[in-house]
mmCIF file with all atom_site columns, C-alpha atoms in Angstrom:
data_model
loop_
_atom_site.group_PDB
_atom_site.id
_atom_site.type_symbol
_atom_site.label_atom_id
_atom_site.label_alt_id
_atom_site.label_comp_id
_atom_site.label_asym_id
_atom_site.label_entity_id
_atom_site.label_seq_id
_atom_site.pdbx_PDB_ins_code
_atom_site.Cartn_x
_atom_site.Cartn_y
_atom_site.Cartn_z
_atom_site.occupancy
_atom_site.B_iso_or_equiv
_atom_site.pdbx_formal_charge
_atom_site.auth_seq_id
_atom_site.auth_comp_id
_atom_site.auth_asym_id
_atom_site.auth_atom_id
_atom_site.pdbx_PDB_model_num
ATOM 1   C CA . MET A 1 1   ? 29.531 -33.245 -12.010 1.00 0.00 ? 1018 MET A CA 1
ATOM 2   C CA . VAL A 1 2   ? 25.752 -33.161 -12.554 1.00 0.00 ? 1019 VAL A CA 1
ATOM 3   C CA . ASN A 1 3   ? 24.328 -33.654 -16.030 1.00 0.00 ? 1020 ASN A CA 1
ATOM 4   C CA . ILE A 1 4   ? 21.206 -31.638 -16.278 1.00 0.00 ? 1021 ILE A CA 1
ATOM 5   C CA . TRP A 1 5   ? 19.823 -34.056 -19.030 1.00 0.00 ? 1022 TRP A CA 1
ATOM 6   C CA . HIS A 1 6   ? 20.618 -37.142 -17.244 1.00 0.00 ? 1023 HIS A CA 1
ATOM 7   C CA . ASP A 1 7   ? 20.500 -36.733 -13.680 1.00 0.00 ? 1024 ASP A CA 1
ATOM 8   C CA . ILE A 1 8   ? 17.177 -35.272 -12.826 1.00 0.00 ? 1025 ILE A CA 1
ATOM 9   C CA . SER A 1 9   ? 15.045 -37.976 -11.011 1.00 0.00 ? 1026 SER A CA 1
ATOM 10  C CA . PRO A 1 10  ? 12.691 -39.737 -13.569 1.00 0.00 ? 1027 PRO A CA 1
ATOM 11  C CA . ASP A 1 11  ? 9.979  -39.093 -11.011 1.00 0.00 ? 1028 ASP A CA 1
ATOM 12  C CA . ARG A 1 12  ? 10.142 -35.409 -12.039 1.00 0.00 ? 1029 ARG A CA 1
ATOM 13  C CA . ILE A 1 13  ? 9.411  -36.278 -15.515 1.00 0.00 ? 1030 ILE A CA 1
ATOM 14  C CA . LYS A 1 14  ? 5.842  -37.182 -16.513 1.00 0.00 ? 1031 LYS A CA 1
ATOM 15  C CA . PRO A 1 15  ? 3.987  -36.463 -19.725 1.00 0.00 ? 1032 PRO A CA 1
ATOM 16  C CA . ASP A 1 16  ? 1.627  -34.119 -17.763 1.00 0.00 ? 1033 ASP A CA 1
ATOM 17  C CA . ASP A 1 17  ? 3.783  -32.700 -15.029 1.00 0.00 ? 1034 ASP A CA 1
ATOM 18  C CA . PHE A 1 18  ? 7.549  -32.066 -15.773 1.00 0.00 ? 1035 PHE A CA 1
ATOM 19  C CA . VAL A 1 19  ? 10.693 -30.059 -15.064 1.00 0.00 ? 1036 VAL A CA 1
ATOM 20  C CA . ALA A 1 20  ? 11.759 -27.933 -17.778 1.00 0.00 ? 1037 ALA A CA 1
ATOM 21  C CA . VAL A 1 21  ? 15.482 -26.663 -18.243 1.00 0.00 ? 1038 VAL A CA 1
ATOM 22  C CA . ILE A 1 22  ? 15.594 -23.209 -19.708 1.00 0.00 ? 1039 ILE A CA 1
ATOM 23  C CA . GLU A 1 23  ? 18.344 -22.583 -22.375 1.00 0.00 ? 1040 GLU A CA 1
ATOM 24  C CA . ILE A 1 24  ? 17.227 -19.282 -23.907 1.00 0.00 ? 1041 ILE A CA 1
ATOM 25  C CA . SER A 1 25  ? 15.256 -16.436 -22.142 1.00 0.00 ? 1042 SER A CA 1
ATOM 26  C CA . LYS A 1 26  ? 12.220 -14.965 -23.885 1.00 0.00 ? 1043 LYS A CA 1
ATOM 27  C CA . GLY A 1 27  ? 13.349 -11.855 -25.988 1.00 0.00 ? 1044 GLY A CA 1
ATOM 28  C CA . SER A 1 28  ? 17.202 -13.273 -26.491 1.00 0.00 ? 1045 SER A CA 1
ATOM 29  C CA . LYS A 1 29  ? 19.001 -13.346 -29.535 1.00 0.00 ? 1046 LYS A CA 1
ATOM 30  C CA . LYS A 1 30  ? 21.481 -15.589 -27.821 1.00 0.00 ? 1047 LYS A CA 1
ATOM 31  C CA . LYS A 1 31  ? 21.220 -19.392 -29.118 1.00 0.00 ? 1048 LYS A CA 1
ATOM 32  C CA . TYR A 1 32  ? 22.280 -21.589 -26.275 1.00 0.00 ? 1049 TYR A CA 1
ATOM 33  C CA . GLU A 1 33  ? 22.043 -25.314 -26.382 1.00 0.00 ? 1050 GLU A CA 1
ATOM 34  C CA . LEU A 1 34  ? 22.735 -28.233 -24.295 1.00 0.00 ? 1051 LEU A CA 1
ATOM 35  C CA . ASP A 1 35  ? 26.508 -29.306 -24.178 1.00 0.00 ? 1052 ASP A CA 1
ATOM 36  C CA . LYS A 1 36  ? 25.541 -33.065 -24.080 1.00 0.00 ? 1053 LYS A CA 1
ATOM 37  C CA . GLU A 1 37  ? 28.918 -34.085 -22.774 1.00 0.00 ? 1054 GLU A CA 1
ATOM 38  C CA . THR A 1 38  ? 28.947 -31.608 -19.606 1.00 0.00 ? 1055 THR A CA 1
ATOM 39  C CA . GLY A 1 39  ? 25.086 -31.233 -19.130 1.00 0.00 ? 1056 GLY A CA 1
ATOM 40  C CA . LEU A 1 40  ? 25.814 -27.502 -19.123 1.00 0.00 ? 1057 LEU A CA 1
ATOM 41  C CA . ILE A 1 41  ? 24.806 -24.963 -21.691 1.00 0.00 ? 1058 ILE A CA 1
ATOM 42  C CA . ILE A 1 42  ? 27.098 -23.482 -24.608 1.00 0.00 ? 1059 ILE A CA 1
ATOM 43  C CA . LEU A 1 43  ? 26.669 -20.636 -26.736 1.00 0.00 ? 1060 LEU A CA 1
ATOM 44  C CA . ASP A 1 44  ? 25.831 -22.089 -30.164 1.00 0.00 ? 1061 ASP A CA 1
ATOM 45  C CA . ARG A 1 45  ? 25.641 -18.722 -32.003 1.00 0.00 ? 1062 ARG A CA 1
ATOM 46  C CA . ILE A 1 46  ? 23.962 -15.189 -31.942 1.00 0.00 ? 1063 ILE A CA 1
ATOM 47  C CA . LEU A 1 47  ? 21.004 -15.230 -34.404 1.00 0.00 ? 1064 LEU A CA 1
ATOM 48  C CA . TYR A 1 48  ? 21.571 -13.986 -37.657 1.00 0.00 ? 1065 TYR A CA 1
ATOM 49  C CA . THR A 1 49  ? 18.311 -12.276 -37.825 1.00 0.00 ? 1066 THR A CA 1
ATOM 50  C CA . SER A 1 50  ? 16.740 -9.520  -36.254 1.00 0.00 ? 1067 SER A CA 1
ATOM 51  C CA . THR A 1 51  ? 14.129 -11.580 -34.522 1.00 0.00 ? 1068 THR A CA 1
ATOM 52  C CA . HIS A 1 52  ? 14.321 -12.869 -30.899 1.00 0.00 ? 1069 HIS A CA 1
ATOM 53  C CA . TYR A 1 53  ? 12.852 -15.633 -29.250 1.00 0.00 ? 1070 TYR A CA 1
ATOM 54  C CA . PRO A 1 54  ? 9.230  -15.326 -28.223 1.00 0.00 ? 1071 PRO A CA 1
ATOM 55  C CA . ALA A 1 55  ? 8.976  -17.554 -25.359 1.00 0.00 ? 1072 ALA A CA 1
ATOM 56  C CA . ASN A 1 56  ? 11.482 -18.915 -22.993 1.00 0.00 ? 1073 ASN A CA 1
ATOM 57  C CA . TYR A 1 57  ? 13.071 -21.845 -24.821 1.00 0.00 ? 1074 TYR A CA 1
ATOM 58  C CA . GLY A 1 58  ? 14.768 -25.005 -23.398 1.00 0.00 ? 1075 GLY A CA 1
ATOM 59  C CA . PHE A 1 59  ? 14.381 -28.814 -23.161 1.00 0.00 ? 1076 PHE A CA 1
ATOM 60  C CA . ILE A 1 60  ? 12.791 -31.600 -21.100 1.00 0.00 ? 1077 ILE A CA 1
ATOM 61  C CA . PRO A 1 61  ? 15.559 -33.624 -19.183 1.00 0.00 ? 1078 PRO A CA 1
ATOM 62  C CA . ARG A 1 62  ? 15.393 -37.636 -19.687 1.00 0.00 ? 1079 ARG A CA 1
ATOM 63  C CA . THR A 1 63  ? 13.702 -37.396 -23.230 1.00 0.00 ? 1080 THR A CA 1
ATOM 64  C CA . TYR A 1 64  ? 15.105 -38.085 -26.662 1.00 0.00 ? 1081 TYR A CA 1
ATOM 65  C CA . GLY A 1 65  ? 13.509 -36.958 -29.751 1.00 0.00 ? 1082 GLY A CA 1
ATOM 66  C CA . ASP A 1 66  ? 14.131 -38.459 -33.142 1.00 0.00 ? 1083 ASP A CA 1
ATOM 67  C CA . ASP A 1 67  ? 16.446 -35.499 -33.982 1.00 0.00 ? 1084 ASP A CA 1
ATOM 68  C CA . MET A 1 68  ? 18.648 -37.217 -31.512 1.00 0.00 ? 1085 MET A CA 1
ATOM 69  C CA . ASP A 1 69  ? 18.365 -34.147 -28.797 1.00 0.00 ? 1086 ASP A CA 1
ATOM 70  C CA . PRO A 1 70  ? 16.186 -33.725 -25.687 1.00 0.00 ? 1087 PRO A CA 1
ATOM 71  C CA . LEU A 1 71  ? 12.630 -32.658 -26.497 1.00 0.00 ? 1088 LEU A CA 1
ATOM 72  C CA . ASP A 1 72  ? 12.306 -29.068 -26.959 1.00 0.00 ? 1089 ASP A CA 1
ATOM 73  C CA . VAL A 1 73  ? 9.844  -26.895 -24.809 1.00 0.00 ? 1090 VAL A CA 1
ATOM 74  C CA . LEU A 1 74  ? 8.436  -23.415 -25.283 1.00 0.00 ? 1091 LEU A CA 1
ATOM 75  C CA . VAL A 1 75  ? 7.768  -22.187 -21.668 1.00 0.00 ? 1092 VAL A CA 1
ATOM 76  C CA . LEU A 1 76  ? 4.861  -19.348 -21.981 1.00 0.00 ? 1093 LEU A CA 1
ATOM 77  C CA . CYS A 1 77  ? 5.349  -17.179 -19.046 1.00 0.00 ? 1094 CYS A CA 1
ATOM 78  C CA . SER A 1 78  ? 4.877  -13.506 -17.950 1.00 0.00 ? 1095 SER A CA 1
ATOM 79  C CA . GLU A 1 79  ? 8.532  -13.260 -17.231 1.00 0.00 ? 1096 GLU A CA 1
ATOM 80  C CA . SER A 1 80  ? 11.928 -14.004 -18.923 1.00 0.00 ? 1097 SER A CA 1
ATOM 81  C CA . ILE A 1 81  ? 13.584 -16.859 -17.271 1.00 0.00 ? 1098 ILE A CA 1
ATOM 82  C CA . GLU A 1 82  ? 17.347 -17.096 -17.028 1.00 0.00 ? 1099 GLU A CA 1
ATOM 83  C CA . PRO A 1 83  ? 19.361 -19.826 -18.636 1.00 0.00 ? 1100 PRO A CA 1
ATOM 84  C CA . LEU A 1 84  ? 19.727 -23.175 -16.416 1.00 0.00 ? 1101 LEU A CA 1
ATOM 85  C CA . THR A 1 85  ? 16.737 -22.473 -14.453 1.00 0.00 ? 1102 THR A CA 1
ATOM 86  C CA . LEU A 1 86  ? 14.405 -25.480 -13.758 1.00 0.00 ? 1103 LEU A CA 1
ATOM 87  C CA . VAL A 1 87  ? 10.678 -24.838 -14.224 1.00 0.00 ? 1104 VAL A CA 1
ATOM 88  C CA . ARG A 1 88  ? 7.788  -27.056 -13.007 1.00 0.00 ? 1105 ARG A CA 1
ATOM 89  C CA . CYS A 1 89  ? 5.497  -27.154 -16.011 1.00 0.00 ? 1106 CYS A CA 1
ATOM 90  C CA . TYR A 1 90  ? 2.622  -28.799 -17.774 1.00 0.00 ? 1107 TYR A CA 1
ATOM 91  C CA . PRO A 1 91  ? 2.078  -29.145 -21.435 1.00 0.00 ? 1108 PRO A CA 1
ATOM 92  C CA . ILE A 1 92  ? -0.905 -27.415 -23.413 1.00 0.00 ? 1109 ILE A CA 1
ATOM 93  C CA . GLY A 1 93  ? 0.145  -28.133 -26.917 1.00 0.00 ? 1110 GLY A CA 1
ATOM 94  C CA . VAL A 1 94  ? 2.835  -28.867 -29.434 1.00 0.00 ? 1111 VAL A CA 1
ATOM 95  C CA . MET A 1 95  ? 3.992  -27.160 -32.389 1.00 0.00 ? 1112 MET A CA 1
ATOM 96  C CA . ASN A 1 96  ? 5.114  -29.645 -35.016 1.00 0.00 ? 1113 ASN A CA 1
ATOM 97  C CA . MET A 1 97  ? 7.844  -28.474 -37.459 1.00 0.00 ? 1114 MET A CA 1
ATOM 98  C CA . ILE A 1 98  ? 10.579 -29.515 -40.100 1.00 0.00 ? 1115 ILE A CA 1
ATOM 99  C CA . ASP A 1 99  ? 14.026 -28.486 -39.286 1.00 0.00 ? 1116 ASP A CA 1
ATOM 100 C CA . ASN A 1 100 ? 16.663 -29.162 -41.964 1.00 0.00 ? 1117 ASN A CA 1
ATOM 101 C CA . GLY A 1 101 ? 14.427 -32.014 -43.357 1.00 0.00 ? 1118 GLY A CA 1
ATOM 102 C CA . MET A 1 102 ? 14.030 -33.579 -39.737 1.00 0.00 ? 1119 MET A CA 1
ATOM 103 C CA . GLY A 1 103 ? 10.660 -33.651 -37.645 1.00 0.00 ? 1120 GLY A CA 1
ATOM 104 C CA . ASP A 1 104 ? 11.118 -31.441 -34.754 1.00 0.00 ? 1121 ASP A CA 1
ATOM 105 C CA . GLU A 1 105 ? 8.444  -30.876 -32.122 1.00 0.00 ? 1122 GLU A CA 1
ATOM 106 C CA . LYS A 1 106 ? 8.307  -28.070 -29.750 1.00 0.00 ? 1123 LYS A CA 1
ATOM 107 C CA . ILE A 1 107 ? 5.955  -28.668 -26.755 1.00 0.00 ? 1124 ILE A CA 1
ATOM 108 C CA . ILE A 1 108 ? 4.157  -25.734 -25.543 1.00 0.00 ? 1125 ILE A CA 1
ATOM 109 C CA . ALA A 1 109 ? 4.219  -25.520 -21.795 1.00 0.00 ? 1126 ALA A CA 1
ATOM 110 C CA . ILE A 1 110 ? 3.019  -23.381 -18.960 1.00 0.00 ? 1127 ILE A CA 1
ATOM 111 C CA . PRO A 1 111 ? 4.781  -23.088 -15.353 1.00 0.00 ? 1128 PRO A CA 1
ATOM 112 C CA . PHE A 1 112 ? 2.435  -24.206 -12.594 1.00 0.00 ? 1129 PHE A CA 1
ATOM 113 C CA . ASN A 1 113 ? 3.348  -21.277 -10.739 1.00 0.00 ? 1130 ASN A CA 1
ATOM 114 C CA . ASP A 1 114 ? 2.748  -18.234 -12.854 1.00 0.00 ? 1131 ASP A CA 1
ATOM 115 C CA . PRO A 1 115 ? -0.703 -16.868 -12.099 1.00 0.00 ? 1132 PRO A CA 1
ATOM 116 C CA . ASN A 1 116 ? -0.961 -14.773 -15.438 1.00 0.00 ? 1133 ASN A CA 1
ATOM 117 C CA . PHE A 1 117 ? -0.603 -18.026 -17.602 1.00 0.00 ? 1134 PHE A CA 1
ATOM 118 C CA . ASN A 1 118 ? -1.605 -20.983 -15.535 1.00 0.00 ? 1135 ASN A CA 1
ATOM 119 C CA . ILE A 1 119 ? -5.194 -20.158 -16.400 1.00 0.00 ? 1136 ILE A CA 1
ATOM 120 C CA . TYR A 1 120 ? -4.568 -21.912 -19.674 1.00 0.00 ? 1137 TYR A CA 1
ATOM 121 C CA . LYS A 1 121 ? -4.933 -25.609 -20.059 1.00 0.00 ? 1138 LYS A CA 1
ATOM 122 C CA . ASN A 1 122 ? -5.134 -26.018 -23.602 1.00 0.00 ? 1139 ASN A CA 1
ATOM 123 C CA . ILE A 1 123 ? -3.366 -24.224 -26.585 1.00 0.00 ? 1140 ILE A CA 1
ATOM 124 C CA . ASN A 1 124 ? -6.808 -23.313 -28.256 1.00 0.00 ? 1141 ASN A CA 1
ATOM 125 C CA . GLU A 1 125 ? -7.274 -20.924 -25.131 1.00 0.00 ? 1142 GLU A CA 1
ATOM 126 C CA . LEU A 1 126 ? -4.244 -18.734 -26.088 1.00 0.00 ? 1143 LEU A CA 1
ATOM 127 C CA . PRO A 1 127 ? -4.432 -15.596 -27.885 1.00 0.00 ? 1144 PRO A CA 1
ATOM 128 C CA . PRO A 1 128 ? -4.121 -15.919 -31.596 1.00 0.00 ? 1145 PRO A CA 1
ATOM 129 C CA . HIS A 1 129 ? -1.324 -13.443 -31.792 1.00 0.00 ? 1146 HIS A CA 1
ATOM 130 C CA . LEU A 1 130 ? 0.838  -15.715 -29.560 1.00 0.00 ? 1147 LEU A CA 1
ATOM 131 C CA . PHE A 1 131 ? 0.586  -18.377 -32.451 1.00 0.00 ? 1148 PHE A CA 1
ATOM 132 C CA . SER A 1 132 ? 1.247  -15.762 -35.178 1.00 0.00 ? 1149 SER A CA 1
ATOM 133 C CA . GLU A 1 133 ? 4.730  -14.983 -33.227 1.00 0.00 ? 1150 GLU A CA 1
ATOM 134 C CA . MET A 1 134 ? 5.527  -18.462 -32.676 1.00 0.00 ? 1151 MET A CA 1
ATOM 135 C CA . ARG A 1 135 ? 4.853  -19.586 -36.475 1.00 0.00 ? 1152 ARG A CA 1
ATOM 136 C CA . HIS A 1 136 ? 6.877  -16.494 -37.719 1.00 0.00 ? 1153 HIS A CA 1
ATOM 137 C CA . PHE A 1 137 ? 9.630  -16.744 -35.456 1.00 0.00 ? 1154 PHE A CA 1
ATOM 138 C CA . PHE A 1 138 ? 10.173 -20.409 -36.137 1.00 0.00 ? 1155 PHE A CA 1
ATOM 139 C CA . SER A 1 139 ? 9.712  -20.152 -39.872 1.00 0.00 ? 1156 SER A CA 1
ATOM 140 C CA . VAL A 1 140 ? 12.250 -17.434 -40.363 1.00 0.00 ? 1157 VAL A CA 1
ATOM 141 C CA . TYR A 1 141 ? 15.071 -17.575 -37.505 1.00 0.00 ? 1158 TYR A CA 1
ATOM 142 C CA . LYS A 1 142 ? 17.426 -19.625 -39.568 1.00 0.00 ? 1159 LYS A CA 1
ATOM 143 C CA . GLU A 1 143 ? 16.707 -18.104 -43.082 1.00 0.00 ? 1160 GLU A CA 1
ATOM 144 C CA . LEU A 1 144 ? 19.925 -15.893 -43.058 1.00 0.00 ? 1161 LEU A CA 1
ATOM 145 C CA . GLU A 1 145 ? 21.865 -18.805 -42.142 1.00 0.00 ? 1162 GLU A CA 1
ATOM 146 C CA . ASN A 1 146 ? 20.676 -20.617 -45.371 1.00 0.00 ? 1163 ASN A CA 1
ATOM 147 C CA . LYS A 1 147 ? 18.855 -23.160 -43.251 1.00 0.00 ? 1164 LYS A CA 1
ATOM 148 C CA . GLU A 1 148 ? 15.309 -24.176 -43.807 1.00 0.00 ? 1165 GLU A CA 1
ATOM 149 C CA . THR A 1 149 ? 12.508 -24.615 -41.304 1.00 0.00 ? 1166 THR A CA 1
ATOM 150 C CA . ALA A 1 150 ? 8.849  -25.134 -41.807 1.00 0.00 ? 1167 ALA A CA 1
ATOM 151 C CA . VAL A 1 151 ? 6.223  -24.742 -39.262 1.00 0.00 ? 1168 VAL A CA 1
ATOM 152 C CA . ASN A 1 152 ? 3.175  -27.315 -39.565 1.00 0.00 ? 1169 ASN A CA 1
ATOM 153 C CA . GLU A 1 153 ? 0.265  -27.574 -37.443 1.00 0.00 ? 1170 GLU A CA 1
ATOM 154 C CA . PHE A 1 154 ? -0.200 -26.840 -33.689 1.00 0.00 ? 1171 PHE A CA 1
ATOM 155 C CA . SER A 1 155 ? -2.144 -29.612 -31.664 1.00 0.00 ? 1172 SER A CA 1
ATOM 156 C CA . GLY A 1 156 ? -3.621 -29.687 -28.129 1.00 0.00 ? 1173 GLY A CA 1
ATOM 157 C CA . PRO A 1 157 ? -2.184 -31.043 -24.730 1.00 0.00 ? 1174 PRO A CA 1
ATOM 158 C CA . GLU A 1 158 ? -3.215 -34.742 -25.771 1.00 0.00 ? 1175 GLU A CA 1
ATOM 159 C CA . GLU A 1 159 ? -0.864 -34.866 -28.569 1.00 0.00 ? 1176 GLU A CA 1
ATOM 160 C CA . ALA A 1 160 ? 1.753  -33.193 -26.550 1.00 0.00 ? 1177 ALA A CA 1
ATOM 161 C CA . MET A 1 161 ? 1.526  -35.767 -23.757 1.00 0.00 ? 1178 MET A CA 1
ATOM 162 C CA . LYS A 1 162 ? 1.785  -38.686 -26.498 1.00 0.00 ? 1179 LYS A CA 1
ATOM 163 C CA . ILE A 1 163 ? 4.981  -37.068 -27.729 1.00 0.00 ? 1180 ILE A CA 1
ATOM 164 C CA . ILE A 1 164 ? 6.571  -36.620 -24.355 1.00 0.00 ? 1181 ILE A CA 1
ATOM 165 C CA . GLU A 1 165 ? 5.588  -40.086 -23.288 1.00 0.00 ? 1182 GLU A CA 1
ATOM 166 C CA . TYR A 1 166 ? 7.236  -41.468 -26.602 1.00 0.00 ? 1183 TYR A CA 1
ATOM 167 C CA . CYS A 1 167 ? 10.567 -39.315 -25.936 1.00 0.00 ? 1184 CYS A CA 1
ATOM 168 C CA . ILE A 1 168 ? 10.676 -40.546 -22.372 1.00 0.00 ? 1185 ILE A CA 1
ATOM 169 C CA . LYS A 1 169 ? 10.604 -44.127 -23.615 1.00 0.00 ? 1186 LYS A CA 1
ATOM 170 C CA . ASN A 1 170 ? 13.012 -43.433 -26.579 1.00 0.00 ? 1187 ASN A CA 1
ATOM 171 C CA . TYR A 1 171 ? 15.263 -41.893 -23.664 1.00 0.00 ? 1188 TYR A CA 1
ATOM 172 C CA . ASN A 1 172 ? 15.214 -44.852 -21.663 1.00 0.00 ? 1189 ASN A CA 1
ATOM 173 C CA . LYS A 1 173 ? 15.825 -47.187 -24.655 1.00 0.00 ? 1190 LYS A CA 1
ATOM 174 C CA . VAL A 1 174 ? 18.747 -45.404 -25.766 1.00 0.00 ? 1191 VAL A CA 1
ATOM 175 C CA . PHE A 1 175 ? 20.272 -44.335 -22.452 1.00 0.00 ? 1192 PHE A CA 1
ATOM 176 C CA . ASN A 1 176 ? 19.056 -47.155 -19.956 1.00 0.00 ? 1193 ASN A CA 1
ATOM 177 C CA . SER A 1 177 ? 20.177 -49.956 -22.213 1.00 0.00 ? 1194 SER A CA 1
ATOM 178 C CA . LYS A 1 178 ? 23.736 -49.219 -21.791 1.00 0.00 ? 1195 LYS A CA 1
#
């Protein structure tokens, strides 16, 4: 069986050009996440709040963050993308946040093949309202579960690529040393 987290070629995961795996479609209240054992996705919960995901949400394979999960990615796109779809993306920024006391970065990425969004190369080029939606959603989406989150600053593509590179190296250190 193929594990979507581990079995993608490392050649397809670079800091400036990577395949993202979509877990949650834009507009959904269904919180899917990677089932690490199988490499499939599993329904974690239905969001307790009336808000919905402001972007397609997923992870970058062959990465490992300090939260012991693959690196999260928000894929800004003109369409909702179905779970388990692979999307070739590039980073334009990162949203730094705290989730239950741990650092939890979210890479903000654009699909190479969406002509409505691939004009953006830096997070600073996005309409300000997109930031407001993302900040609001990730600030409140766990509130009714009595869990705390805090959105800190947004940074540009250089910082995003450093984080991706760190998480690739961390993945190689943890999983390729076994």
